[in-house]
Amino acid sequence: MSKEKSVKASEKSKPISKPETVESKAKPVTKPVVTESKAQPAAKPVATENKVKPATKTAVTESKAKPVTKTAVTESKAEPVKKAPAKKDVTAEIKAEEANAAEATAKASSKAKPAAKATKKSPSAKPTKAAVEKAPAVESAKAVEESAPVEAAPTEEHYTSPRRSVAFIGSECYPFVKTGGLGDVMYALPKALVKQNCDVKVILPRYKCIPWEYQEKMVYRGSFQMDLCADGRSFYVGIMEYVWDGVVYDFIDNEEFFSDGNPYTNLVDDIPKYCYFAKAALAALNYMDWIPDIIHCHDWQSALVPVYLRTQFVNTKLTTAKTILTIHNLRFQGIYNIPTIRYWSGLPDHVFNKDVLKVKYKDANMLKGGLAYANIITTVSQTYAGEIQSAYYGETLDAHLRYHSRKLRGIVNGIDYDIWNPDTDDRLHENYNITNVLDKKKENKRQLQEELGLVKDDHKFVIGLISRLTNQKGLDLVTSILPQVMDGHTQVVVLGTGDRNYEDAFRYYEHTYKGDVCSSIMYDETRAHRIYAGADALLVPSRFEPCGLTQLIAMHYGTVPIVRETGGLKDTVEPYNMYFNTGNGFTFDRYEAGLLLDAINRAKTLYFENRWCWDEMVQRDMDKDLSWEKSAKQYKDLYLDLTR
Ligand code: ADP
């Protein structure tokens, strides 16, 4: 996901121009004041064709290039890990998909070059200093495995379900680098799959911004030169390994591509970066002779993997692997002009046709290509899987998704109970569980109020909002009704960074409602944990939401979600039913400010007038199974289906 920068320094609040507000009272209004009816178009290239020519980057990289360091290139070959079992029977559905892909790749395969070959012409070779320094010292990856923490306890599935090997390829992963939900999933799902008897390798870029505490534990696993661009330019690919909780993390090392302070910068740099990453990830698997049953890719940054696999890697051992592409957020697609993507990816001309990568007249869409070539497409909730096939949510790919709907599935995300557990969370002032939540949550609320400079009052209804501050998250609804929410008995706590207009609007409200509104315009994990624990309710009024993790975390912390019924929010939050006293939160359907205000008012009414029922909902939420176990099992079943 090409998200905004994840880490921003905290800025002082300052008064700014007042945002527009909805004048209506608690009742639903028929027309929202600040409501855009259409989702924004998919991530647009920031520069035009003439601005960025392949040649520009070439010039830059060549001037930086250093000669290949012998130490880095001449290490012993990594041990082969595990071979994939022969796979002959696949479902009819998958066969059909492959027939399509095969047709498209037939031409390419004759031209296909070996993916990663050692070469001496290496103008762009550039191992990181650490890789070179570490190389001689490292015996083998086994050393790390020995020193790694003990693996998680195996579940029953671990023994009864057949073993499968899976390579996860994605652009971010907690705790190394995270800008949003993708980072959480890339960490938690592999861990959960290990318990389902999967052998998992996670392949990530080795960004310079990964904290040193992890960098220093990485072990050099090997390196080679890889042809990438259309003109045959080759690049250094280093593999640095880290084993943790039974999962092997292999970081693709190349200082030239991954030395920015943030994973995502701008498309001018990100397009070459993720063309390189997709190909290098496959080349690294080949190099390590680790042939997985499944290659599971995530979002546009690794969407070219299935395309490479069925074109340039078709004559390698990897070709037996099945591919899954998971859409975590359809808004980000990796679109750029065809000449640039063609140059950097080095992919054959025929994939730049309208059924695969081409969009409009002159652009290529990396996600679209991956969707065409993947054996299975998943997205992170059932509802979102349906929504994205409509024009409103489809981000211009709805027709393409409808065409591939036979291979589209929705599997909802979970949360990692090791990280998100109020009973053991060491970032909290007071730990708690379902038996003492009512008392201890009050204590967390008091501490939160004190820490954030709010009026200390147990009786105030505290609403939290933890979010990227972007157009997706429904913040225009929030900023337009906030004055009506501020009734003297309510406090609002915002944590997030993003678009300037939202950051300024929340700063304005902090200034206007001093003591009752706190806007933390920053990215801060500890503060996030404390808000989940100290708030009474959490707001997620998204315009669209593939799954959403914040409402899941909130429920697990006994914080009642107030959400819009879209995507994963609809699938995970059952609306409160006052007659049967059931449900997990408060919901509204249409994207209208008045309906959000109405949902907040219903929550307040229950909180202030029927605390008994509110408290029961708090406990119900904490009791809900939101772990990864169920979803990991669904993924495992999918892997088994694909590789029967
Ligand atoms: P998205 O992936 O669209 O950003 P999700 O709800 O799926 O949204 O995931 C958001 C994740 O990022 C959650 O773990 C949330 O706690 C975290 N997060 C979002 N903003 C911040 C922030 N400013 N500080 C700390 N954590 C944040």
XYZ file of C-alpha atoms and ligand atoms in Angstrom:
671
model
C 0.000 0.000 0.000
C 1.422 3.253 -0.926
C 0.494 4.878 2.276
C 1.579 8.142 3.718
C 4.596 8.250 5.886
C 4.139 6.254 8.974
C 6.185 8.135 11.483
C 5.801 11.788 12.069
C 7.069 13.915 14.850
C 4.420 15.199 17.134
C 3.428 18.717 16.292
C 2.082 21.335 18.636
C -1.586 22.105 18.261
C -2.395 25.446 16.817
C -5.663 27.150 16.073
C -6.587 27.060 12.427
C -9.576 27.831 10.337
C -12.737 26.179 11.533
C -13.894 23.135 9.554
C -17.439 22.985 8.266
C -19.931 21.358 10.569
C -23.283 19.709 10.198
C -25.905 21.819 11.829
C -28.417 19.081 12.496
C -28.969 17.596 15.922
C -28.761 13.950 16.849
C -31.292 12.808 14.271
C -30.124 11.377 10.962
C -29.841 14.098 8.386
C -30.921 13.391 4.881
C -28.020 15.128 3.245
C -24.514 15.165 4.638
C -22.715 18.446 4.383
C -19.265 17.097 3.921
C -19.765 13.891 2.017
C -18.143 12.808 -1.163
C -20.303 10.211 -2.759
C -17.616 8.473 -4.803
C -14.547 6.643 -3.773
C -11.403 8.207 -5.091
C -9.833 6.741 -8.128
C -7.046 4.284 -7.631
C -3.576 5.466 -6.748
C -2.560 7.757 -9.509
C 0.909 8.085 -10.807
C 2.436 11.215 -9.418
C 4.513 11.939 -12.410
C 3.799 11.705 -16.071
C 5.514 9.726 -18.705
C 7.723 12.546 -19.828
C 8.716 13.381 -16.295
C 10.134 9.985 -15.511
C 12.048 8.197 -18.111
C 13.833 5.019 -17.332
C 16.993 6.711 -18.404
C 16.836 9.169 -15.512
C 17.033 6.440 -12.913
C 19.707 4.661 -14.881
C 21.884 7.676 -14.782
C 21.452 8.070 -11.061
C 22.043 4.469 -10.179
C 25.070 4.133 -12.354
C 26.762 7.065 -10.800
C 26.223 5.454 -7.381
C 27.333 2.028 -8.479
C 30.243 0.347 -6.825
C 32.125 -2.681 -8.029
C 30.772 -5.952 -6.716
C 32.322 -6.905 -3.433
C 33.872 -10.308 -3.741
C 33.031 -11.364 -0.197
C 29.364 -10.834 -0.791
C 29.133 -12.803 -3.966
C 31.281 -15.814 -3.295
C 29.669 -17.304 -0.243
C 28.719 -20.950 -0.090
C 25.305 -21.800 -1.403
C 22.523 -21.817 1.127
C 21.297 -25.176 2.292
C 18.279 -26.474 0.468
C 15.472 -26.391 2.939
C 12.524 -28.444 1.824
C 11.296 -29.584 -1.500
C 7.687 -29.284 -2.462
C 5.902 -32.567 -2.886
C 4.872 -33.422 -6.408
C 1.537 -31.851 -7.146
C -0.483 -33.328 -9.924
C -4.134 -33.052 -8.976
C -5.466 -29.565 -8.850
C -9.031 -28.414 -8.826
C -10.728 -27.932 -12.132
C -11.057 -24.285 -11.346
C -7.365 -23.815 -10.928
C -6.664 -25.756 -14.080
C -8.885 -23.371 -15.963
C -7.026 -20.385 -14.549
C -3.737 -21.905 -15.465
C -4.867 -22.624 -18.959
C -5.506 -18.910 -19.358
C -2.183 -17.952 -17.902
C -0.368 -20.597 -19.898
C -1.815 -19.276 -23.096
C -0.643 -15.830 -22.251
C 2.806 -17.039 -21.300
C 3.376 -19.480 -24.106
C 5.040 -16.868 -26.213
C 7.113 -15.573 -23.359
C 8.423 -18.914 -22.227
C 10.351 -19.453 -25.392
C 12.132 -16.193 -24.776
C 12.416 -16.627 -21.026
C 15.837 -16.249 -19.564
C 17.003 -17.928 -16.401
C 15.727 -15.765 -13.622
C 18.677 -15.065 -11.479
C 21.953 -15.781 -12.927
C 25.348 -14.884 -11.655
C 26.949 -12.371 -13.891
C 30.116 -10.400 -13.906
C 28.791 -7.231 -15.455
C 27.343 -5.621 -12.407
C 27.329 -1.885 -12.661
C 24.540 -1.585 -10.112
C 25.718 -4.084 -7.603
C 25.573 -2.603 -4.178
C 25.425 -4.767 -1.089
C 24.840 -2.929 2.150
C 27.830 -2.453 4.341
C 26.343 -4.631 7.046
C 25.872 -7.516 4.643
C 29.469 -7.433 3.582
C 30.748 -7.092 7.108
C 28.617 -9.931 8.339
C 29.285 -12.375 5.542
C 32.544 -13.899 6.762
C 31.386 -14.172 10.322
C 28.273 -16.146 9.586
C 28.381 -19.894 9.487
C 24.877 -20.711 8.430
C 21.280 -19.888 9.025
C 21.173 -22.768 11.471
C 23.065 -20.684 13.965
C 20.229 -18.220 14.101
C 17.643 -20.901 14.355
C 19.407 -22.273 17.371
C 19.465 -18.932 19.089
C 15.912 -18.097 18.097
C 13.099 -18.042 20.639
C 11.204 -21.258 21.164
C 8.484 -22.007 18.636
C 4.846 -21.514 19.552
C 3.127 -24.589 20.960
C 1.723 -26.761 18.169
C -2.031 -27.090 17.810
C -4.003 -30.213 16.959
C -3.970 -29.179 13.275
C -0.216 -29.189 13.480
C -0.313 -32.952 13.663
C -3.421 -33.804 11.668
C -3.334 -31.404 8.710
C -0.883 -32.148 5.879
C 2.210 -29.953 5.836
C 2.536 -27.209 3.248
C 5.322 -24.767 2.544
C 4.383 -21.154 1.946
C 6.407 -18.130 0.893
C 4.824 -14.874 2.032
C 5.933 -11.919 -0.059
C 4.981 -8.415 1.032
C 6.256 -4.928 1.589
C 5.836 -4.514 5.351
C 5.707 -6.626 8.471
C 5.463 -5.780 12.146
C 7.749 -5.284 14.097
C 10.324 -4.543 11.391
C 8.285 -1.992 9.492
C 4.591 -1.198 9.689
C 2.427 1.588 8.311
C -0.966 -0.087 8.748
C -2.945 -3.313 8.807
C -0.823 -5.067 6.171
C 2.122 -4.974 8.580
C 0.029 -6.640 11.292
C -1.206 -9.369 8.955
C 2.254 -10.136 7.564
C 3.384 -10.766 11.124
C 0.411 -12.555 12.619
C -0.796 -14.791 9.789
C 2.524 -16.616 9.179
C 2.762 -17.247 12.917
C -0.755 -18.662 12.960
C 0.020 -20.777 9.874
C 3.002 -22.358 11.592
C 0.502 -23.700 14.119
C -1.500 -25.101 11.181
C 1.489 -27.194 10.129
C 2.860 -24.800 7.534
C 6.476 -24.157 6.813
C 6.571 -20.388 6.304
C 9.162 -18.035 4.904
C 8.356 -14.334 4.857
C 10.193 -12.334 2.210
C 10.523 -8.621 2.833
C 12.619 -5.729 1.620
C 15.469 -4.909 3.919
C 14.605 -1.251 4.406
C 17.166 0.922 6.065
C 14.481 2.094 8.511
C 14.175 -1.351 10.121
C 15.316 -0.837 13.724
C 18.895 -1.797 14.431
C 17.834 -4.287 17.109
C 16.526 -6.485 14.252
C 19.126 -5.584 11.649
C 21.918 -6.718 13.913
C 20.339 -10.138 14.380
C 20.013 -10.807 10.652
C 22.317 -13.391 9.216
C 23.812 -13.218 5.738
C 22.362 -16.074 3.706
C 23.833 -15.394 0.290
C 23.861 -12.993 -2.634
C 23.890 -12.935 -6.413
C 23.401 -10.672 -9.396
C 19.992 -10.534 -11.052
C 18.997 -9.262 -14.484
C 16.088 -6.889 -14.084
C 15.544 -4.216 -16.682
C 14.586 -4.461 -20.325
C 18.139 -3.556 -21.318
C 19.594 -6.339 -19.179
C 20.914 -4.211 -16.328
C 21.661 -6.405 -13.407
C 21.361 -5.707 -9.711
C 22.760 -7.061 -6.506
C 20.389 -9.228 -4.437
C 21.465 -10.015 -0.905
C 19.528 -12.311 1.428
C 19.614 -11.595 5.136
C 17.797 -14.029 7.374
C 16.153 -13.786 10.760
C 14.249 -16.625 12.414
C 11.632 -15.797 14.993
C 8.693 -17.691 16.497
C 9.039 -20.530 13.998
C 8.866 -18.174 11.019
C 11.856 -17.541 8.761
C 12.169 -13.930 7.601
C 14.332 -13.400 4.525
C 15.138 -9.783 3.800
C 16.053 -8.784 0.277
C 19.024 -6.521 0.559
C 19.867 -3.763 -1.893
C 20.844 -0.384 -0.593
C 20.037 1.368 -3.801
C 16.342 0.546 -3.617
C 15.701 0.303 0.106
C 17.630 3.088 1.746
C 14.816 5.624 2.207
C 13.578 6.523 5.668
C 10.162 5.074 4.864
C 9.060 2.027 2.918
C 6.880 4.056 0.573
C 8.010 7.364 -0.847
C 6.555 8.246 -4.237
C 5.652 6.219 -7.294
C 8.683 7.462 -9.215
C 10.857 5.505 -6.802
C 8.342 2.914 -5.662
C 7.648 1.448 -9.108
C 11.285 0.409 -9.791
C 11.656 -0.612 -6.142
C 8.781 -3.086 -6.215
C 9.551 -4.380 -9.728
C 12.958 -5.239 -8.329
C 11.500 -6.664 -5.116
C 8.986 -8.957 -6.853
C 11.602 -10.457 -9.116
C 14.294 -10.608 -6.438
C 11.933 -12.461 -4.070
C 11.444 -15.241 -6.638
C 15.114 -15.250 -7.559
C 16.008 -15.560 -3.875
C 13.730 -18.601 -3.480
C 15.391 -20.144 -6.504
C 18.806 -19.306 -5.187
C 18.034 -20.875 -1.800
C 16.501 -23.849 -3.600
C 13.451 -23.455 -1.415
C 10.508 -24.375 -3.635
C 7.293 -23.637 -1.761
C 3.925 -25.212 -2.469
C 2.324 -21.802 -2.289
C 3.576 -18.303 -2.981
C 1.315 -15.906 -1.140
C 1.655 -12.271 -2.270
C 0.184 -9.176 -0.701
C -1.025 -5.995 -2.379
C 0.416 -4.262 -5.423
C 3.984 -4.198 -4.169
C 4.322 -7.927 -4.730
C 1.656 -8.289 -7.408
C 4.190 -8.803 -10.185
C 5.316 -12.047 -8.531
C 2.649 -14.217 -10.246
C 3.402 -12.448 -13.536
C 7.132 -13.134 -13.277
C 6.464 -16.683 -12.169
C 4.431 -17.486 -15.271
C 6.760 -15.676 -17.677
C 10.425 -15.334 -16.795
C 10.453 -18.114 -14.185
C 8.404 -20.595 -16.144
C 11.414 -22.792 -16.778
C 12.585 -22.859 -13.177
C 11.685 -25.252 -10.371
C 9.478 -22.553 -8.867
C 6.957 -22.986 -11.601
C 5.261 -25.781 -9.630
C 4.224 -23.307 -6.940
C 0.661 -22.010 -6.846
C 0.109 -18.319 -6.277
C -2.313 -16.409 -4.087
C -2.625 -12.653 -4.224
C -4.320 -11.006 -1.259
C -5.834 -7.565 -1.657
C -5.514 -5.658 1.599
C -6.585 -2.400 0.046
C -7.710 -2.066 -3.547
C -7.131 1.653 -3.592
C -3.404 1.216 -4.039
C -2.550 -0.462 -7.317
C 0.883 0.601 -8.563
C -0.116 2.382 -11.760
C 2.443 4.026 -14.005
C 3.092 4.536 -17.684
C 3.818 1.403 -19.697
C 7.331 2.336 -20.891
C 8.568 2.813 -17.324
C 7.066 -0.406 -15.969
C 8.114 -2.307 -19.061
C 11.663 -1.026 -18.696
C 12.040 -1.677 -14.982
C 10.235 -5.013 -14.871
C 11.812 -6.348 -18.052
C 8.542 -8.252 -18.596
C 7.647 -9.373 -22.121
C 5.501 -7.140 -24.295
C 2.499 -9.430 -24.372
C 1.697 -8.923 -20.676
C 1.105 -5.246 -21.396
C -2.239 -6.015 -22.971
C -5.606 -4.931 -21.637
C -6.379 -8.281 -19.976
C -3.254 -8.226 -17.863
C -1.332 -5.058 -17.039
C -2.647 -2.388 -19.374
C -5.171 0.197 -18.204
C -6.547 3.116 -20.188
C -4.335 3.963 -23.162
C -0.820 4.157 -21.881
C -0.678 2.998 -18.296
C 0.214 -0.306 -16.692
C -1.335 -1.476 -13.432
C 0.813 -3.873 -11.428
C -2.029 -5.093 -9.228
C -4.200 -5.824 -12.247
C -1.438 -7.977 -13.739
C -1.079 -9.945 -10.511
C -4.836 -10.509 -10.288
C -4.848 -11.898 -13.817
C -2.015 -14.344 -13.208
C -2.640 -15.446 -9.605
C -4.256 -18.843 -9.111
C -6.412 -17.475 -6.323
C -7.280 -13.949 -5.252
C -8.267 -13.316 -1.685
C -9.301 -10.223 0.131
C -9.645 -9.615 3.807
C -13.388 -9.960 4.327
C -16.355 -11.554 2.600
C -18.228 -8.298 2.279
C -15.268 -6.495 0.709
C -14.855 -9.401 -1.747
C -18.375 -8.659 -2.935
C -18.093 -4.880 -2.761
C -15.004 -4.599 -4.947
C -16.892 -6.137 -7.827
C -19.091 -3.032 -7.940
C -18.223 0.254 -9.572
C -18.486 2.182 -6.295
C -15.863 0.139 -4.424
C -14.041 -1.379 -7.386
C -11.493 1.440 -7.812
C -11.767 0.999 -11.615
C -10.878 -2.712 -11.380
C -14.434 -3.926 -10.764
C -14.889 -5.368 -14.255
C -11.513 -7.131 -14.033
C -12.499 -8.547 -10.638
C -15.889 -9.656 -11.880
C -14.139 -11.424 -14.728
C -11.900 -13.236 -12.220
C -14.618 -13.676 -9.600
C -14.426 -17.472 -9.723
C -11.065 -17.327 -8.036
C -11.933 -14.533 -5.583
C -12.462 -15.362 -1.883
C -12.908 -13.339 1.309
C -11.186 -14.376 4.526
C -11.451 -12.009 7.431
C -8.352 -10.951 9.381
C -7.787 -11.731 13.025
C -5.564 -10.149 15.653
C -2.458 -11.527 17.262
C -3.303 -12.303 20.880
C 0.379 -12.210 21.880
C 0.564 -8.541 20.994
C -2.996 -7.504 21.627
C -3.842 -8.920 25.026
C -5.001 -6.527 27.757
C -4.028 -9.066 30.383
C -0.343 -9.077 29.442
C 0.107 -5.873 27.430
C 3.067 -4.189 29.112
C 2.268 -0.826 27.538
C -0.877 -0.493 29.673
C -1.090 1.225 33.026
C -3.286 -1.565 34.385
C -3.651 -5.025 32.892
C -7.087 -6.584 32.891
C -9.194 -9.433 31.621
C -12.868 -10.202 31.272
C -13.308 -10.744 35.009
C -12.028 -7.362 36.158
C -12.448 -5.237 33.034
C -15.090 -2.956 34.502
C -12.876 -1.710 37.327
C -9.540 -1.799 35.588
C -10.729 -0.081 32.454
C -11.747 2.862 34.641
C -8.211 3.055 35.962
C -6.808 2.977 32.417
C -9.248 5.728 31.481
C -8.069 7.926 34.358
C -4.434 7.422 33.404
C -5.181 8.131 29.757
C -6.976 11.343 30.672
C -4.019 12.416 32.769
C -1.436 11.502 30.129
C -3.290 13.386 27.406
C -4.094 16.449 29.494
C -7.848 15.828 29.517
C -10.208 16.628 32.364
C -10.011 13.684 34.769
C -13.527 12.440 35.113
C -14.661 8.813 35.320
C -18.135 9.719 34.182
C -17.188 11.144 30.808
C -17.761 8.992 27.763
C -14.382 8.677 26.030
C -14.405 8.049 22.285
C -11.141 6.983 20.638
C -10.123 7.261 16.987
C -6.914 5.545 15.834
C -6.439 5.835 12.140
C -4.515 6.943 9.130
C -6.013 10.368 8.536
C -7.075 9.856 4.953
C -10.159 10.163 2.865
C -10.805 6.379 3.183
C -11.427 6.565 6.912
C -14.593 8.670 6.971
C -12.973 11.583 8.745
C -14.974 14.191 6.878
C -18.001 12.744 8.669
C -16.253 12.976 12.023
C -14.987 16.522 11.618
C -18.400 17.703 10.464
C -20.317 16.405 13.484
C -17.748 16.797 16.224
C -19.303 19.967 17.725
C -22.550 18.060 18.248
C -20.727 15.202 19.902
C -19.135 17.576 22.412
C -21.961 17.817 24.931
C -19.925 18.329 28.116
C -20.082 14.628 28.997
C -17.961 13.336 26.156
C -14.265 13.323 25.388
C -12.630 12.529 22.040
C -9.111 11.165 21.666
C -7.586 11.098 18.180
C -4.347 9.367 17.178
C -3.162 9.464 13.582
C -1.247 11.104 10.799
C -2.132 11.729 7.203
C -3.770 14.402 5.111
C -3.057 17.920 6.175
C -6.691 19.036 6.198
C -7.684 16.342 8.702
C -4.627 16.894 10.866
C -5.459 20.604 11.002
C -9.140 20.004 11.674
C -8.377 17.798 14.672
C -5.822 20.294 15.959
C -8.481 22.958 15.697
C -10.913 20.904 17.748
C -8.302 20.185 20.388
C -7.820 23.920 20.713
C -11.549 24.637 20.753
C -12.503 21.931 23.249
C -9.469 22.067 25.481
C -9.584 19.385 28.123
C -12.140 17.318 26.252
C -10.472 16.701 22.886
C -6.922 15.498 22.428
C -5.449 15.160 18.941
C -2.178 13.269 18.812
C -0.968 13.874 15.286
C 1.686 11.206 15.361
C 2.318 7.501 14.946
C 2.771 6.008 18.401
C 2.256 2.312 19.192
C 2.237 2.783 22.972
C -0.344 5.520 22.802
C -2.476 3.358 20.531
C -2.456 0.521 23.076
C -3.400 2.908 25.873
C -6.269 4.405 23.914
C -7.657 0.952 23.137
C -7.550 0.217 26.876
C -8.740 3.565 28.224
C -11.493 4.595 25.803
C -15.110 3.513 26.168
C -15.818 3.431 22.442
C -13.802 3.485 19.220
C -14.904 5.184 16.044
C -14.391 3.578 12.601
C -16.760 5.333 10.179
C -14.837 4.353 7.023
C -15.962 5.151 3.505
C -14.654 1.665 2.678
C -12.774 -0.791 4.859
C -11.329 -4.030 3.470
C -11.206 -5.551 6.952
C -10.102 -3.063 9.567
C -8.114 -4.107 12.577
C -8.833 -1.266 14.953
C -12.405 -2.418 15.630
C -11.109 -5.932 16.343
C -8.454 -4.706 18.735
C -10.989 -2.398 20.380
C -13.414 -5.257 21.029
C -10.674 -7.383 22.479
C -9.854 -4.524 24.855
C -13.496 -4.149 25.903
C -13.932 -0.944 23.916
C -17.200 -0.772 22.031
C -16.825 -0.073 18.296
C -18.983 2.441 16.441
C -18.595 1.577 12.783
C -20.025 2.009 9.332
C -21.450 -1.178 7.845
C -18.926 -1.715 5.097
C -16.324 -4.391 4.273
C -14.822 -6.125 7.266
C -16.543 -3.738 9.685
C -19.857 -5.231 8.631
C -18.504 -8.772 8.943
C -17.014 -8.355 12.394
C -19.276 -5.991 14.340
C -22.769 -7.270 15.030
C -25.074 -4.289 15.642
C -26.443 -3.870 19.163
C -30.001 -5.096 19.504
C -31.715 -3.342 22.396
C -34.589 -5.831 22.508
C -32.495 -8.940 22.870
C -29.461 -7.238 24.405
C -27.146 -8.776 21.801
C -24.435 -7.435 19.515
C -20.948 -5.987 19.796
C -21.218 -2.360 18.792
C -23.119 0.434 17.092
C -23.380 0.639 13.341
C -24.779 2.818 10.574
C -25.135 2.053 6.886
C -25.123 4.963 4.426
C -22.104 7.235 4.325
C -23.824 10.190 5.971
C -22.689 12.399 8.823
C -26.125 12.389 10.442
C -26.180 8.609 10.598
C -22.781 8.575 12.276
C -24.024 11.103 14.807
C -27.086 8.978 15.398
C -24.929 5.888 16.037
C -22.780 7.825 18.512
C -25.894 9.063 20.276
C -27.308 5.556 20.532
C -24.021 4.462 22.114
C -24.133 7.379 24.556
C -27.723 6.647 25.474
C -26.885 3.087 26.403
C -23.743 4.143 28.249
C -25.432 6.833 30.336
C -28.872 5.305 30.780
C -28.357 1.573 30.876
C -24.839 0.905 32.109
C -25.721 -2.654 32.993
C -26.335 -3.519 29.328
C -23.308 -1.511 28.238
C -21.078 -3.451 30.613
C -22.482 -6.705 29.315
C -21.556 -5.648 25.790
C -18.027 -4.814 26.973
C -17.682 -8.332 28.322
C -19.288 -9.871 25.243
C -16.772 -8.060 23.069
C -13.848 -9.273 25.122
C -15.197 -12.790 24.890
C -15.526 -12.777 21.102
C -13.036 -14.976 19.264
C -11.022 -12.574 17.149
C -7.848 -14.625 17.015
C -6.150 -15.678 13.810
C -6.858 -19.341 14.403
C -10.112 -19.589 12.451
C -8.849 -17.510 9.530
C -5.479 -19.261 9.416
C -7.362 -22.518 9.103
C -9.313 -21.113 6.163
C -6.068 -20.088 4.467
C -4.643 -23.519 5.154
C -7.700 -25.155 3.577
C -7.201 -22.946 0.544
C -3.550 -24.012 0.302
C -4.619 -27.652 0.532
C -7.265 -27.161 -2.162
C -4.692 -25.616 -4.443
C -2.094 -28.317 -3.943
C -4.140 -31.447 -3.508
P -5.209 0.421 7.615
O -4.437 -0.808 7.279
O -6.179 0.817 6.557
O -4.354 1.555 8.036
P -6.288 -1.130 9.821
O -7.419 -0.849 10.758
O -6.359 -2.381 9.038
O -6.137 0.132 8.878
O -4.913 -1.181 10.647
C -4.429 -0.084 11.323
C -3.324 -0.539 12.242
O -2.413 0.540 12.411
C -3.808 -0.889 13.638
O -2.933 -1.819 14.219
C -3.709 0.462 14.370
O -3.593 0.299 15.763
C -2.450 1.006 13.770
N -2.369 2.459 13.714
C -2.991 3.285 12.849
N -2.642 4.567 13.077
C -1.790 4.544 14.131
C -1.069 5.555 14.842
N -1.165 6.833 14.510
N -0.277 5.164 15.867
C -0.179 3.860 16.201
N -0.823 2.863 15.559
C -1.619 3.203 14.535
